[in-house]
XYZ file of C-alpha atoms in Angstrom:
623
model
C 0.000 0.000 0.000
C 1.629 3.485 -1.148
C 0.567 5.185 2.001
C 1.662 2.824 4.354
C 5.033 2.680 2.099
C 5.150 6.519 2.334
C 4.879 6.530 6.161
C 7.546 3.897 6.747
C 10.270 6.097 4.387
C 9.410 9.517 6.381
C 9.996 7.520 9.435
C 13.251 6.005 8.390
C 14.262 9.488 7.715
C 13.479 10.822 10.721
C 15.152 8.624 12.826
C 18.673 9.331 10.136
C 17.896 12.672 10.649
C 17.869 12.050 14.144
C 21.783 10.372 14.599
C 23.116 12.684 12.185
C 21.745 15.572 14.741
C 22.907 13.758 17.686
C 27.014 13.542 15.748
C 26.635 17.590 14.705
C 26.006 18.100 18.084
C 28.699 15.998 19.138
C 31.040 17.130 16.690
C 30.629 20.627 18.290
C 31.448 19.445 21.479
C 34.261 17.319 21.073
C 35.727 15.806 17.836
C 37.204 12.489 18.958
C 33.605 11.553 20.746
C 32.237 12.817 17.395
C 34.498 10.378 15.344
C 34.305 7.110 17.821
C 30.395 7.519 18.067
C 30.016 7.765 13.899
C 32.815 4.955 13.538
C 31.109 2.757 16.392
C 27.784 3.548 14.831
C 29.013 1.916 11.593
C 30.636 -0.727 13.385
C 27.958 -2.087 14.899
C 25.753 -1.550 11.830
C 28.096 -4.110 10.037
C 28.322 -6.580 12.979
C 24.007 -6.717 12.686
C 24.266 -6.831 9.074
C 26.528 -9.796 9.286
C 24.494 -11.588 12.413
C 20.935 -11.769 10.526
C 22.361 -12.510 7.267
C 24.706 -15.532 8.640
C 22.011 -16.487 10.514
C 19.013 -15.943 8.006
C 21.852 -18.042 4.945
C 19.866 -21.449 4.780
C 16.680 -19.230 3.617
C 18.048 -16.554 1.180
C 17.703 -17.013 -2.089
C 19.729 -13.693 -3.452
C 23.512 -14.623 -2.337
C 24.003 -11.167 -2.940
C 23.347 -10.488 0.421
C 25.173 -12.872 2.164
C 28.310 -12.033 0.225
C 27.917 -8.497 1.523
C 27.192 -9.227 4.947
C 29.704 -11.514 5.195
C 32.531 -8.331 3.601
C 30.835 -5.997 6.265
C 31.967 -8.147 9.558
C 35.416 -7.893 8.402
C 35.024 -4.264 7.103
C 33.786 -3.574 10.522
C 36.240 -5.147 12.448
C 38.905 -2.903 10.331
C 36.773 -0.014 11.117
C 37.111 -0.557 14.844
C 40.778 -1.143 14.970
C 40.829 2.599 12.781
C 39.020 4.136 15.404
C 41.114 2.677 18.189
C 43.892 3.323 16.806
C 43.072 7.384 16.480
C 44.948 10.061 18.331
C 43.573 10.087 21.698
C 42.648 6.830 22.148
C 45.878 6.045 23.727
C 45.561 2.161 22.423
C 48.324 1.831 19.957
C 51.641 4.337 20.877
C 53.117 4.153 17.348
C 52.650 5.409 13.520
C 50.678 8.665 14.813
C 48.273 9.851 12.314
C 49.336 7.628 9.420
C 48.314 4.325 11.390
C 44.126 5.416 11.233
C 44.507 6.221 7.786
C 46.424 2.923 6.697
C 43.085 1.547 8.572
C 40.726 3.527 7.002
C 41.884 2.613 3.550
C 41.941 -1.055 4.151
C 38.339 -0.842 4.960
C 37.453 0.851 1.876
C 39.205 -1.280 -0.189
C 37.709 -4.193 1.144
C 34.397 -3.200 1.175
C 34.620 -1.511 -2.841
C 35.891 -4.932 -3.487
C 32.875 -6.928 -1.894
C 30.260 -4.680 -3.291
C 31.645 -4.859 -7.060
C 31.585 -8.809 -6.505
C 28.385 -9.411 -5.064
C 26.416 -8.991 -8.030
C 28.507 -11.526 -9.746
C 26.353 -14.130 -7.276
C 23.260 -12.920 -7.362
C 20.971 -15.769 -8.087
C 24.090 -18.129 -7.545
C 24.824 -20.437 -4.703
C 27.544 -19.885 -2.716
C 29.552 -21.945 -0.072
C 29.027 -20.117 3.393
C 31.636 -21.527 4.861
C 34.127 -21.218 2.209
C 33.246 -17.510 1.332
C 34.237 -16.608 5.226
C 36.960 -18.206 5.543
C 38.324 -16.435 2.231
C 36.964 -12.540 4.137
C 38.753 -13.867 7.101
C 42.330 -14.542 5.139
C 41.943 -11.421 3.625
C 40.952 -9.095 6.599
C 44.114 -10.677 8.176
C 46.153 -10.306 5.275
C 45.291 -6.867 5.311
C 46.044 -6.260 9.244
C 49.355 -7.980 8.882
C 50.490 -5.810 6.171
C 50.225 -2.807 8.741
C 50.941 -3.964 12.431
C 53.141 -7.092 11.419
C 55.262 -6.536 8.249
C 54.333 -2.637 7.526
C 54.248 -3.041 3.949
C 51.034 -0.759 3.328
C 51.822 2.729 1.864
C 51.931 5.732 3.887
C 48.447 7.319 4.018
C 49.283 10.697 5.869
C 52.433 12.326 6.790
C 52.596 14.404 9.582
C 53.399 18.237 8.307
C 52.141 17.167 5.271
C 48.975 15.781 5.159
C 47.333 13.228 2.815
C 49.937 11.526 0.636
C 49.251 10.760 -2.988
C 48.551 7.413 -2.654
C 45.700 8.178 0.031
C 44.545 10.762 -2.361
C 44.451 8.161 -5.572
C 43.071 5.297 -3.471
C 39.848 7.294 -2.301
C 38.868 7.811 -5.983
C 39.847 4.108 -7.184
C 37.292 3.064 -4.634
C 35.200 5.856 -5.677
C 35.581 4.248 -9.295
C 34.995 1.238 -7.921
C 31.554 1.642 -6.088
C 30.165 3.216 -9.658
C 31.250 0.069 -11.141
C 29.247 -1.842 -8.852
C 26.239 0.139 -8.987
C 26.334 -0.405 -12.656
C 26.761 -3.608 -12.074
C 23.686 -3.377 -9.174
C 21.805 -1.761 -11.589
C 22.034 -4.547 -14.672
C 20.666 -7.033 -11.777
C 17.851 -4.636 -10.342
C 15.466 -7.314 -11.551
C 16.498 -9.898 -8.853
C 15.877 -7.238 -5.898
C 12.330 -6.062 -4.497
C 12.407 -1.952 -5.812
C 12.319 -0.160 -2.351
C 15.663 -2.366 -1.390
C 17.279 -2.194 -4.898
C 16.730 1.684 -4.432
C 18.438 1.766 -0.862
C 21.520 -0.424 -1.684
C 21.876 2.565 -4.992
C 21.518 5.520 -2.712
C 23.538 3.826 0.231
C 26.293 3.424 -2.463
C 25.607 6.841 -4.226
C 26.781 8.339 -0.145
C 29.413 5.912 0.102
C 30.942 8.280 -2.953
C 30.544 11.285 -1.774
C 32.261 10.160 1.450
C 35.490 8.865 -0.200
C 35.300 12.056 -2.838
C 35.233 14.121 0.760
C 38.091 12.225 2.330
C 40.668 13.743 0.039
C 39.885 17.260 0.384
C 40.594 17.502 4.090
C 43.306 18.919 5.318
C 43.204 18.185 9.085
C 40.648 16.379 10.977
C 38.506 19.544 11.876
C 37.775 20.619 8.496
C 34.197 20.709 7.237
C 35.397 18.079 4.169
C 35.831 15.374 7.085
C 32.940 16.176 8.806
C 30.946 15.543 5.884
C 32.916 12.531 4.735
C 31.888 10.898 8.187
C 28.092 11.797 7.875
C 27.805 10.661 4.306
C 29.407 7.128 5.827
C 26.950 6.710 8.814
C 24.392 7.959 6.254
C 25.130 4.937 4.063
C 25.597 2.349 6.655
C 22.128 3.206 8.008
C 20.252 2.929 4.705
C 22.243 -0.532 3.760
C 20.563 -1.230 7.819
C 17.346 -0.563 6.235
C 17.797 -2.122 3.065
C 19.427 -5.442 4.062
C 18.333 -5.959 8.320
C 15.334 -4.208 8.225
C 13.894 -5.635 5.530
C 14.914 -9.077 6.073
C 13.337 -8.706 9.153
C 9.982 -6.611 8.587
C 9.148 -7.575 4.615
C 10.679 -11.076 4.415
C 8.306 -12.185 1.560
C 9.814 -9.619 -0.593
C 13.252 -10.174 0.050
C 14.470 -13.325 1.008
C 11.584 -15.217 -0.397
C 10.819 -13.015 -3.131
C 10.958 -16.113 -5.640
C 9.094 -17.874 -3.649
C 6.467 -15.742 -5.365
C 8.010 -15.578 -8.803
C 7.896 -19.863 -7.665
C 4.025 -19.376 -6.623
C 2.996 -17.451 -10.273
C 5.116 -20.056 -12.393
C 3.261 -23.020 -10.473
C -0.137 -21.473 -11.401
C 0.694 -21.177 -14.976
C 2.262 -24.326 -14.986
C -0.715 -26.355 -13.575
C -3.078 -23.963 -16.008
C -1.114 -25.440 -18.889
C -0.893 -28.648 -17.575
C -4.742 -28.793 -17.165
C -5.335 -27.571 -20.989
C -2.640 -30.306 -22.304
C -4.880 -32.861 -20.340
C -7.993 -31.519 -21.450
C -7.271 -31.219 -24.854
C -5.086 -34.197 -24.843
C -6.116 -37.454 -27.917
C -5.299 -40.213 -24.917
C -7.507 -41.030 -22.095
C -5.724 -39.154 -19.250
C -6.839 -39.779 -15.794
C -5.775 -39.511 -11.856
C -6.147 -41.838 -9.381
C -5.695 -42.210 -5.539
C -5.277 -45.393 -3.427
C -6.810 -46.831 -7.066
C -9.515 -45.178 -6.618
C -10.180 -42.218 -10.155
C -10.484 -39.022 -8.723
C -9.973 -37.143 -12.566
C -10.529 -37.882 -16.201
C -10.478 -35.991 -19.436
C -13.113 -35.830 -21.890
C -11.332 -38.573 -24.094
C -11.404 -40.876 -21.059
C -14.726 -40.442 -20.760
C -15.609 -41.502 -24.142
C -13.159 -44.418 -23.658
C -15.043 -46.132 -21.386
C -18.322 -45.403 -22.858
C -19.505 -42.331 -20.273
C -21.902 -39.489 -20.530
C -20.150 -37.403 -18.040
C -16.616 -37.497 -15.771
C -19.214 -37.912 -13.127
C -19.823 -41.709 -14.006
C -16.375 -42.523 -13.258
C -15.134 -40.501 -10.742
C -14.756 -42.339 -7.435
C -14.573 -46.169 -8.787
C -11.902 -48.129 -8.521
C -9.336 -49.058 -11.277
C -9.535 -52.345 -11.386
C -13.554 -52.486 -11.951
C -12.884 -51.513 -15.522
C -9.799 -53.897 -16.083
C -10.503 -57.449 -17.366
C -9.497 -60.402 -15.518
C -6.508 -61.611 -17.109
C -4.737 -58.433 -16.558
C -6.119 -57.443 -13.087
C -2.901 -58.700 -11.379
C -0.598 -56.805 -13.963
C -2.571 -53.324 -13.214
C -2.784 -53.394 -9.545
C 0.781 -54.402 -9.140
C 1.792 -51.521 -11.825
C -0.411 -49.185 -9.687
C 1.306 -49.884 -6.426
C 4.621 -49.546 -7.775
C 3.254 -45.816 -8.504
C 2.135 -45.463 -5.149
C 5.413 -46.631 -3.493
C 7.410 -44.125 -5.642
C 8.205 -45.524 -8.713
C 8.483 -41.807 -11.471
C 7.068 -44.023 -13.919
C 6.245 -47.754 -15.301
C 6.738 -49.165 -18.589
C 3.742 -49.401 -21.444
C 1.839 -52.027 -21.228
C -0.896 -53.229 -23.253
C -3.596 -54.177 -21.509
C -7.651 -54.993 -22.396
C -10.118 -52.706 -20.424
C -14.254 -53.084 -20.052
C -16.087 -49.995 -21.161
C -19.760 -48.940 -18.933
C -21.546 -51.231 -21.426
C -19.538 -54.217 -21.478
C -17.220 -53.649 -24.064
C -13.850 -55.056 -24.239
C -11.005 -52.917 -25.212
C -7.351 -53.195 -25.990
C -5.378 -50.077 -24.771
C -1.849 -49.474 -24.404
C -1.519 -48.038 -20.956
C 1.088 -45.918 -19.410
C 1.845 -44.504 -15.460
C 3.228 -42.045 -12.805
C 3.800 -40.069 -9.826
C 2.452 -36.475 -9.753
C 2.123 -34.138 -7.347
C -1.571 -33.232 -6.690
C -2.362 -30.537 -4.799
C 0.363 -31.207 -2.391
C -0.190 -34.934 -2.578
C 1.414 -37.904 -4.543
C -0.675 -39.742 -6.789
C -0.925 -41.929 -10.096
C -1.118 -40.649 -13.460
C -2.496 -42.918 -16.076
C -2.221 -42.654 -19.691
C -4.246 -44.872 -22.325
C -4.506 -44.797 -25.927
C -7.418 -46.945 -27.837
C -5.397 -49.608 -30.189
C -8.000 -51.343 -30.725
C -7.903 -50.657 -34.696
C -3.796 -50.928 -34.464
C -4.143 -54.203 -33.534
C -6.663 -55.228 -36.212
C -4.405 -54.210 -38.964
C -1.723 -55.981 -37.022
C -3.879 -58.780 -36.874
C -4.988 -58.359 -40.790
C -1.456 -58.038 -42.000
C -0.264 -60.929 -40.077
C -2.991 -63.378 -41.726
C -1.827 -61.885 -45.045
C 1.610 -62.968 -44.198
C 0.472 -66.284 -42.919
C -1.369 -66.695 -46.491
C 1.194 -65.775 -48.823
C 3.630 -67.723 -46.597
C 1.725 -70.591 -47.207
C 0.902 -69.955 -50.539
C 4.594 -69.661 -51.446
C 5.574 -73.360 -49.718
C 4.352 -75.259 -52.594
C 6.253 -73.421 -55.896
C 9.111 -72.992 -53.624
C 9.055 -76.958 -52.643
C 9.090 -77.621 -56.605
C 11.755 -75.479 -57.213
C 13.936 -77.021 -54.690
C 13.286 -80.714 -55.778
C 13.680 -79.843 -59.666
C 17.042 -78.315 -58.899
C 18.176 -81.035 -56.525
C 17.597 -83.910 -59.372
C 18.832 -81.321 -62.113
C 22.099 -81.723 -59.878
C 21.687 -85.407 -59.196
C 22.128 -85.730 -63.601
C 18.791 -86.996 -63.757
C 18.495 -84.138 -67.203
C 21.720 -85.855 -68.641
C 25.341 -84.068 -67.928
C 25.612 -80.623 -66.802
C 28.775 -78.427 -67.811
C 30.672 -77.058 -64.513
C 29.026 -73.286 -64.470
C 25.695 -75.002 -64.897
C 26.225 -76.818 -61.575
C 27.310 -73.548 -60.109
C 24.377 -71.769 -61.499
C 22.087 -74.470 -59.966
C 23.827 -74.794 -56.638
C 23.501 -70.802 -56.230
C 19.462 -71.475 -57.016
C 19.562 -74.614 -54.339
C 20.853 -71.950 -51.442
C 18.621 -69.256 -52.442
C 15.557 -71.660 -52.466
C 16.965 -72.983 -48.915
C 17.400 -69.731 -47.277
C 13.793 -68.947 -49.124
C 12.211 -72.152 -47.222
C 13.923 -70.888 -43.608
C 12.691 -66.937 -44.315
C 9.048 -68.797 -44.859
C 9.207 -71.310 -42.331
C 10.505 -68.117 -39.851
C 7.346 -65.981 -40.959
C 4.915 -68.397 -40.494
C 6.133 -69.600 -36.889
C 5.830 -65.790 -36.237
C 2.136 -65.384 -37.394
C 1.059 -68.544 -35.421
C 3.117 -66.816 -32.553
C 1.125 -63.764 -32.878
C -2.285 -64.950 -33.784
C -2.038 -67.255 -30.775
C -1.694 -70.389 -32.828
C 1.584 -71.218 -32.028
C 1.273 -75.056 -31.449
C 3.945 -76.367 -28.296
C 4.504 -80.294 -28.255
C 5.687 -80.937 -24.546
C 7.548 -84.310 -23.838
C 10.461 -85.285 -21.902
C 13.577 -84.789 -23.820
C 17.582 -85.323 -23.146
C 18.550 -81.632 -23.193
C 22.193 -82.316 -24.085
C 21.433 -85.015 -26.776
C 18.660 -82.685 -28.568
C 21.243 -79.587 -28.150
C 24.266 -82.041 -29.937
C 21.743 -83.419 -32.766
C 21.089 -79.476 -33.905
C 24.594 -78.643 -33.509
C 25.264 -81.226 -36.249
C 23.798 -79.494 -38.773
C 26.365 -76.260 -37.493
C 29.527 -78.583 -38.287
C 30.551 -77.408 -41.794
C 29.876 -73.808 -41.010
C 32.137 -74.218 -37.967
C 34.911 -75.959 -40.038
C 34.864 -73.523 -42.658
C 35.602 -70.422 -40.836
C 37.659 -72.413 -38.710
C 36.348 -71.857 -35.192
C 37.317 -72.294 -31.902
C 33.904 -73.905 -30.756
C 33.468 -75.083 -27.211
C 31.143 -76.931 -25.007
C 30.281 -76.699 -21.081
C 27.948 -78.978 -20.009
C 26.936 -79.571 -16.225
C 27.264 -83.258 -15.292
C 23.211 -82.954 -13.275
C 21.403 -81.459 -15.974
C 17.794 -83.768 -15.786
C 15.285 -84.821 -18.457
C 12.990 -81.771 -18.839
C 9.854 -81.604 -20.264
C 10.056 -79.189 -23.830
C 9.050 -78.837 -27.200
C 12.125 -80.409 -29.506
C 11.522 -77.926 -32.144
C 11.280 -74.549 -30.127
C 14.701 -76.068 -28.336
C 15.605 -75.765 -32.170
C 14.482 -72.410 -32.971
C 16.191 -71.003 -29.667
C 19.780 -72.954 -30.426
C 19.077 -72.618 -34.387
C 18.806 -68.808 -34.525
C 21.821 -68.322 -31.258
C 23.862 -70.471 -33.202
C 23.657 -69.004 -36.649
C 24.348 -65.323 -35.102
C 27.376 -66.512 -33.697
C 28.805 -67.946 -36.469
C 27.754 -65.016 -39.357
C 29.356 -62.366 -37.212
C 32.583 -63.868 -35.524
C 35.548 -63.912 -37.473
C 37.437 -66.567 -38.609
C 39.619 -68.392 -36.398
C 37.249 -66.872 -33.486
C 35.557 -68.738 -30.487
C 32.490 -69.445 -29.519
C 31.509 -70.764 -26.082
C 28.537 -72.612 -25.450
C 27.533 -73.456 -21.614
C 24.524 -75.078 -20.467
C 23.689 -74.971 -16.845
C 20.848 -75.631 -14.087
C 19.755 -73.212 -12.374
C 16.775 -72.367 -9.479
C 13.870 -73.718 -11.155
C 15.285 -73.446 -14.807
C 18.243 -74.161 -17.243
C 20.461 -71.712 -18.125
C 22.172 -71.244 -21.231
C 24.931 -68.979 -22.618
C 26.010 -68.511 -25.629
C 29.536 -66.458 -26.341
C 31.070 -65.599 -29.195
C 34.419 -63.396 -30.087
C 32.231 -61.185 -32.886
C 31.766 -57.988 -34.166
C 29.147 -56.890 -30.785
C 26.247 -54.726 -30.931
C 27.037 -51.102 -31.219
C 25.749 -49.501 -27.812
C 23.055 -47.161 -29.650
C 21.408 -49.974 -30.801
C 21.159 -52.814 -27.830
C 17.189 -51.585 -27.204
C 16.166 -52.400 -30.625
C 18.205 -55.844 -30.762
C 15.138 -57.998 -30.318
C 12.943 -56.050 -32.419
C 11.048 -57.311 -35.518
C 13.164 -57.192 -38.742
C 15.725 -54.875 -37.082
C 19.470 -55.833 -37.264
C 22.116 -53.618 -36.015
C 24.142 -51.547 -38.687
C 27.748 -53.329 -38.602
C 25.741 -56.725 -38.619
C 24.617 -55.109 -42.659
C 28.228 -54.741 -43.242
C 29.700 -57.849 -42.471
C 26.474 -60.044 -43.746
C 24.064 -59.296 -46.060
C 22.192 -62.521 -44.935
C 19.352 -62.422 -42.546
C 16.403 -60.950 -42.025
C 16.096 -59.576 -38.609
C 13.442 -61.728 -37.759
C 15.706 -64.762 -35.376
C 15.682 -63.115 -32.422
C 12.169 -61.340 -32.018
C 10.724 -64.769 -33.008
C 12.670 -66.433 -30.306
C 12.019 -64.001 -27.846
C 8.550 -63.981 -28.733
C 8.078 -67.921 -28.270
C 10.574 -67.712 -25.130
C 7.352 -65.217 -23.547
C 5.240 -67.745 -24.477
C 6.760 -70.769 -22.743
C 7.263 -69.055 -19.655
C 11.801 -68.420 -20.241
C 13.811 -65.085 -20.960
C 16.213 -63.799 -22.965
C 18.378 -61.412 -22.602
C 22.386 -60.281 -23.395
C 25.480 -58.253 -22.857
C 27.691 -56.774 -25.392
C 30.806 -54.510 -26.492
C 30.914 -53.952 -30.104
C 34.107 -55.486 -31.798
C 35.036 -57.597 -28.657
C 31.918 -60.024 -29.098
C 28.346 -60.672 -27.474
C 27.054 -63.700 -25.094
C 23.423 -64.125 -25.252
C 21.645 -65.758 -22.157
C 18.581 -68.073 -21.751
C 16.411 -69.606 -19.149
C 14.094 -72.425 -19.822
C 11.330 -73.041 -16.641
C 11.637 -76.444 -15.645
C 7.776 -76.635 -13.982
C 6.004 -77.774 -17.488
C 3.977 -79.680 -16.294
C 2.621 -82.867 -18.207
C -0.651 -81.071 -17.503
C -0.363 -77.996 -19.832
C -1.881 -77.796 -22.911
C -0.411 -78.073 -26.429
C -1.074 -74.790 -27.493
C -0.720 -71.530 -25.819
């Protein structure tokens, strides 16, 4: 409120108006009580400066102030040895006149210095600790040089007066306090306007006082006088811009960004609120899985007239059954802190019944000063009957390509058997080239179509009780010539109490099939390749190493991907289709195992699996 603003600067005034009286008048009675009450004055100005700030340092957010109040202890306790050390005092016996002026100087200098540095860390964090102990080295440093090794410059000279130095080093600090009110005055942005406005006109006075200070002649000249009234002056209105307001107005000082903090959070949450509403996914909050908020798409989601219809059930009402399990642990791992949880894909049941597949996401906001879950689904319902389209398509042609494909490869296997009379040597070449294309044809097929049973949930699984290590030996067979040709190092680990386990022969094929032929397209020759086979709690464990070409780091999250294969893999093979190791992940999922790996590219990649060893004779042949 102006008024009330008004009132509070006359009375500031005032009471200046007041001291400064109360010195004139002392001034006329006796100069050194004049000088020790205007030096104390300032002295103890500094000291509460430094107490509040110190004390106030965990809260303020403007280290401008703290590296200031911190300047002014030390610039205080300089100030009090000056006026102990003036003629009268009888404290110190030696360096007469000089010795107060050495003082003086010291001060100034140390102060200039602070107040051009202390906009340098405005809106910066400094180390308390750290930036006292550097004011207390310095102060010292600075006291030494005159009582211990009396290397300062002479400041006054008795019969002479102020020497040049004293003379030059009142205006570089006077240069130096309109540097840092430029400086101030860049920053002014960072300060509440009645304090930015004090700290100026405190600085403004701290001018005048230095530009007074080398006029004087002797101590009892009018240019000293008013040196030392323009220095209480500006001590009292830094006590009113730094102690007073810190105390009185501490909203708009120390915490004035906690304002700034306050207007930013509104916006924020307004934008927030129109991203949500106007959002194409079904956005909605939820508290101890109960809904508590949903957007207009959400609403149409789940087949609602209004918000209204939703708004205090519970999750897991609107999940169906199969995935019930899946949400509520997803939701608690919200609850107990978890930032966020993976997508998921999930089927949901709508107000009316209907069943819908949505690819759900999750987690942890702040609401209204409270943690809760955030929950993010999108409608792929159609996605996944194109998915579902296009996979039948592939499943047709697949099937519709077996047959031509089958005659191919038996016309050009009795072509090469002679049964068409003699063949000349690049005619057997020719037809040997067709016989590996029409083979790698047949495994692309037979790949595709295990992938569109996979997928379409047709994937048939044969259990029976099987010899791990004799299946594992009686697919490596076929491996032999590829091994011999590039001349690997190829080695087996088996453990000696690996039991029967019950398994489907030919997904133990596709898993050691697809591992296999990785390992031996992308390892050099004359490289190794381990193979280790293991049992492990409730599962067998197996590794496969090899000494290859790795998987580039910036591509390891797309490794299991459909049709994806990493970008040196395309340079040392153009073989392959990118389709081995989704499709044995995918049947892996299936089954119940896991597959995962670790790799550094050109030093080689071991791939590991687990295969559960509770199939029981019970489970069905199909998943």
């Amino acid at each position: 409120m102006p008024n009330q603003s008004a009132i509070k600067i006359t009375h500031s005034f005032i009471q200046l108006s007041v001291i400064l009286a109360l010195l004139l008048w002392s001034h006329q009675y006796s100069y050194p009580l004049f000088h020790s009450l205007a030096e104390i004055f300032c002295v103890i100005i500094s000291a509460s400066i430094f107490t509040i700030i110190w004390n106030s340092r965990k809260f303020i957010d403007n280290d401008y102030f703290l590296f200031v109040g911190v300047s002014l202890l030390f610039v205080g306790i300089i100030d009090l040895f000056h006026t102990l050390a003036y003629k009268g005092m009888g404290i110190f016996t030696f360096g007469g006149a000089n010795l107060p002026t050495q003082l003086w100087l010291a001060g100034r200098y140390l102060e200039a210095a602070a107040l051009v540095s202390a906009p340098f860390f405005i809106n910066k964090k400094t180390r308390p600790n750290l930036l006292f102990s550097a004011y207390l080295a310095l102060g010292s440093l600075l006291l030494a040089s005159i009582f211990i090794f009396k290397i300062f410059p002479a400041s006054y000279l008795d019969g002479v007066g102020l020497t040049t130095f004293k003379i030059i080093s009142e205006y570089l600090v006077a240069a130096l306090l309109i540097i840092s009110i430029i400086l101030l005055y860049k920053k002014r942005q960072s300060f509440e306007k009645r304090v930015w406005r004090l700290l100026i006109l405190a600085i403004i006075l701290k001018i005048l006082s230095e530009i007074m200070f080398t006029l004087y002649v002797n101590v009892f000249s009018s240019a000293n006088l008013l040196g030392h009234i323009f220095k209480v002056a500006s001590f009292y209105l830094f006590y009113l811009g730094i102690i007073e307001t810190a105390l009185m107005r501490p909203y708009q000082l120390l915490f004035k960004n906690l304002k700034d903090s306050e207007t930013s959070f509104k916006e924020s949450e307004q934008r927030y609120r129109s991203l949500v509403e106007y959002s194409p996914n079904a956005i909605f909050l939820h508290l101890h899985g109960v809904i508590t908020y949903i957007n207009p798409v959400g609403v149409k989601l789940f087949d609602a007239q209004t918000a209204d219809q939703l708004i205090g059930k519970k999750i897991l009402d609107f999940v169906d059954e199969p995935y019930k399990n899946l949400v509520s642990a997803r939701t608690e791992k919200i609850y107990q802190g978890a930032k966020t949880v993976p997508t998921a894909e999930i089927k949901i049941i709508t107000l009316t019944g209907k069943k819908i597949e949505v690819e759900a996401t999750g987690s942890l906001i702040n609401l209204q000063g409270r943690l809760a879950g955030q929950s993010v689904m999108n409608n792929i319902t159609a996605r996944k009957e194109i998915d579902r389209a296009k996979t039948e398509f592939v499943s047709l042609a697949s099937h519709q390509l077996r047959t031509p494909l089958a005659s191919i490869s038996l016309s050009t296997e009795l072509l090469l058997r002679g049964v068409g009379g003699p063949l000349e040597e690049n005619q057997i070449r020719y037809l040997q080239e067709i016989s590996k294309a029409s083979q790698r044809m047949k495994n692309l097929i037979e790949a595709l179509l295990n992938i569109t049973r996979i997928e379409l949930g047709t994937f048939a699984v044969k259990w029976e009780m099987i010899n791990l290590i004799e299946e594992v030996d009686k697919i490596l067979k076929e491996e032999e010539i590829q091994i011999k040709l590039k001349q690997l190092n190829f080695i087996k680990i088996y453990a000696a109490d690996l039991p029967l386990i019950r398994f489907d022969k030919n997904i133990l094929g596709v898993i050691i099939d697809n591992l296999m032929a990785n390992a031996i397209r992308y390892t050099p020759a004359r490289g190794k390749i381990t193979l280790q086979i293991k049992k492990g709690a409730a599962k067998i464990i197996i590794s496969l190493s090899d000494t290859g070409c790795g998987i580039p780091k910036s591509q390891q999250d797309k490794i299991f991907a459909k049709l994806f294969r990493a970008d040196n893999a395309k340079e040392i093979s153009t073989e392959g289709a990118g389709l081995g190791l989704y499709m044995t992940r995918s049947i892996l999922k299936k089954i119940g195992g896991e597959i995962w790996f670790s790799s550094e590219q050109n030093k080689g990649t071991t791939f590991f699996v687990t295969i559960p060893l509770d199939n029981r004779p019970g489970q069905t042949d199909s998943e």
